[in-house]
Amino acid sequence: MKNVLIYCFAIAFLFIATDLHAQSHLYQDPDAPIDERVEDLLDRMTVYEKIGQMTQLNISMINTTGAASDFTLDEEKTRYLIKNHHIGSFINGDAVAPETWFTFIDGLSRVGMEESRLGIPVIYGIDHMHGASYLAESTIFPHNINLGATFNPVHAYQTGWVTAYESADIGHRWGFAPTIDLGVNPLWARIWETYGEDPHLASVMGRNFVEGYQGNEEIAPFRVAATGKHFVAYSDPRTGWDRTPVQLSMQAIREFHLPPFQAAIDAGIKTMMLNSGEVNGIPVHASYEFITELLRDEMGFEGVVLTDWADIEKLVDLHRTAKNYKEAVYQAVTAGIDVSMTPLNLDFNHALKELVDEGRIPEERLDESVRRILRLKFELGLFEHPFPRNDRLYRIGTEENRLKALAAARESIVLLRNENDVLPARDPGLIVVAGMSANSKRNLNGGWTLTWAGGTEEQYPDDMHTIYTALKNEYPDAEVRLIEAELRSNANRELFNSADLIIYAGGEEPYAEFTGNVTDLTMPQEQLSDVEFLSEFDTPLALVLVQGRPRIFTSVSEKADAILFAGLPGFEGGEAIANIISGRVNPSGRLPISYPMYTGHFSTYNHKPSGVSSSAIYPFGHGLSYTEFVYSDLQLNSESMDKDGSLTASVTISNSGDVSGMESVLWYITNHVGRISRPVLELKHFEKIELEPGESTRLEFEIMPMKHISYPDRYGNRLLEASRITLSVGDLSQEFNIVD
Ligand code: GLC
């Protein structure tokens, strides 16, 4: 009898246990397969809850004042938006202290979980473009234009890795980086956000950022999502002005603008943000061809597609492809967007609900997007770990991270000219520093730093160097004088005459997006006149270009003995520039863009044969060193191959100088025949090496025709004709043939 009773109790217990477990739904089971969790949750959601997951709102909608710098969570607004409108994502906010971010995101996340009927966590997105750029005390790397100049993928990887390491814990789980647009138009206000003009360089750097950012395992149990942006062909507007029309053949888009996005997809990037502009008359946000047929069906992207800022609205008030907002929503959702960065109202929610109620958009279409959104949130661990943590904030701004940013900055500075080897400046007695960027922190960082357009000097860290303070630190025994006003006054003549070195740091003030539109790429006359004036003295003159794009200074380019392209080198940029001027660091940067000579004529290095010879004052790939690298013995293991073959090229590089140095070895091909005209030069492989004086090394490059030489037609078919190919590396070249 006793055993019977025990047996009955055991059975009863099992039923109760099972039943309790059943009350926690499948989607809440962390051990269940994600696909099953997604379907289980999706089945439980109302139409309006699904629409809420497709909506992303700005921080101004949930704080008390609506300012980007206001981190007081308005719980009433937040509860309303999440309880009544089921909003799934929020974005933005200026750089504030880690604890402030933690408290804000913690409050938001808890309201999110409490008020979400099904316990769907919110996800926070932010523009950490070169480190955690909206987090005070964080590590700020050079912008992408500088990372491109390093020709060293490790720096893109480290930028991603450190950004995740410093910002995931406070709840930043969706980073709107990397920008993998192609920097082909020097007038474009956002060229500094790109890795430069070359598709292969941008592909390698973008892939490495994604691997570093999404692959960071130190942030466990969190994971983060990168964003490839801005899909696609955003960066070559005819006027050079941001978000103005692009006219580009599909063949050119496929050959030049798609590769960095394909590389990011192949690296597993989880989200994409769309180009705000129109391409060939169709706004990308309304283009089923671009979003669904190309990005998803052909390129295989399975992640979340996010609009850019208020870009559904722009279909009405900018592009005028939609007669009203509801039609704009219909166009964008039908084209394939998943999340609307609305971000300042609930118009998207109401319009989409009406479209579904009217049957114009089937619920199944919402399900497609919500599946991707839920999958993203499951993959990032948000359901199990929806709240930020503040027990590892010591990770932010560590010396180890700073040294990574310094290494990147050092390798990103390009020595363009060095007449009479005026640099490095050994043991100068008196250095005079002048120019708008000589003692500026914000100019070294550009936009997307602390605030959208770069913040005020006071917002930058007290211990951050400017070029001036870094030089004082670099030359403790020298006198370093700063001239901030009246540069061309007679009172300064004696000083300039008696100096051992004059450093003029010109360039640009920070800007972001359309605020950076210009009508003339020429360096401001004030600066040109300053350089002209300073060149009159017998004192060696070094020009340092601190700028987001290549401002034209041809008229004075031979007036300066030395010229450094500093770009936007980040918080460690001042120190990096001083290290190079003193010779502590041997410069190894190379231009990732063609530096134009004329305001009326721009050309990339990989122009077509009928294009004019590149009119660059300094070409893509140009960069000097304090040592000499000699290329020798370029060998091919075959003189011809068929389309499925491969051949291996090898070359010796030697450091023939008397200082160690890093060298980016760039391998180019020229395909001499193609039924679609072939670029005069194409970068197909690069690697960076370091050699001691007298040291040599031999490098190889295995060339596979379909991978390295074929090219797409307008439909994406790969073409490759029998042809003569020139392979060039350094100052050497060899030919081989592709045979049928
Ligand atoms: C901006 C930018 C985009 C950024 C987004 C969110 O309009 O185009 O790069 O990620 O808004 O700030």
Coordinates of N, CA and C and ligand atoms in Angstrom, one line a residue, residues 92 127 176 190 229-230 243 273 308-309 341 448 513, ligand 1:
N92 N 20.1 56.5 -29.9 CA 20.8 57.8 -29.8 C 21.0 58.3 -28.3
D127 N 25.2 55.2 -32.6 CA 26.2 55.4 -33.6 C 27.6 55.4 -33.0
F176 N 25.5 51.1 -35.0 CA 25.3 51.5 -36.3 C 26.6 51.7 -37.1
R190 N 30.7 62.9 -46.3 CA 30.8 61.7 -45.4 C 32.0 60.8 -45.8
K229 N 26.3 50.0 -43.5 CA 25.6 51.1 -44.0 C 26.5 51.9 -44.9
H230 N 25.8 52.6 -45.9 CA 24.3 52.7 -46.0 C 24.0 52.1 -47.4
R243 N 23.0 63.0 -49.6 CA 21.6 62.6 -49.9 C 21.0 63.3 -51.2
M273 N 21.7 49.1 -42.7 CA 20.9 50.4 -42.7 C 20.9 50.9 -44.2
D308 N 17.1 54.5 -42.6 CA 17.8 55.6 -41.9 C 16.8 56.6 -41.3
W309 N 17.3 57.6 -40.8 CA 16.5 58.6 -40.0 C 15.4 59.2 -40.8
M341 N 13.2 53.5 -38.6 CA 13.8 54.5 -37.6 C 12.9 55.7 -37.8
W448 N 30.3 62.6 -35.2 CA 30.1 61.3 -34.6 C 31.0 61.1 -33.4
E513 N 27.3 64.6 -41.8 CA 26.3 64.6 -42.9 C 26.2 65.9 -43.7
Ligands
GLC1 C1 21.8 59.5 -39.6 C2 22.9 58.8 -40.4 C3 23.1 57.3 -40.1 C4 22.9 57.2 -38.6 C5 21.5 57.5 -38.2 C6 21.2 57.3 -36.7 O1 20.9 60.1 -40.5 O2 22.7 58.8 -41.9 O3 24.4 57.0 -40.5 O4 23.3 55.8 -38.2 O5 21.1 58.7 -38.7 O6 21.8 58.3 -36.0

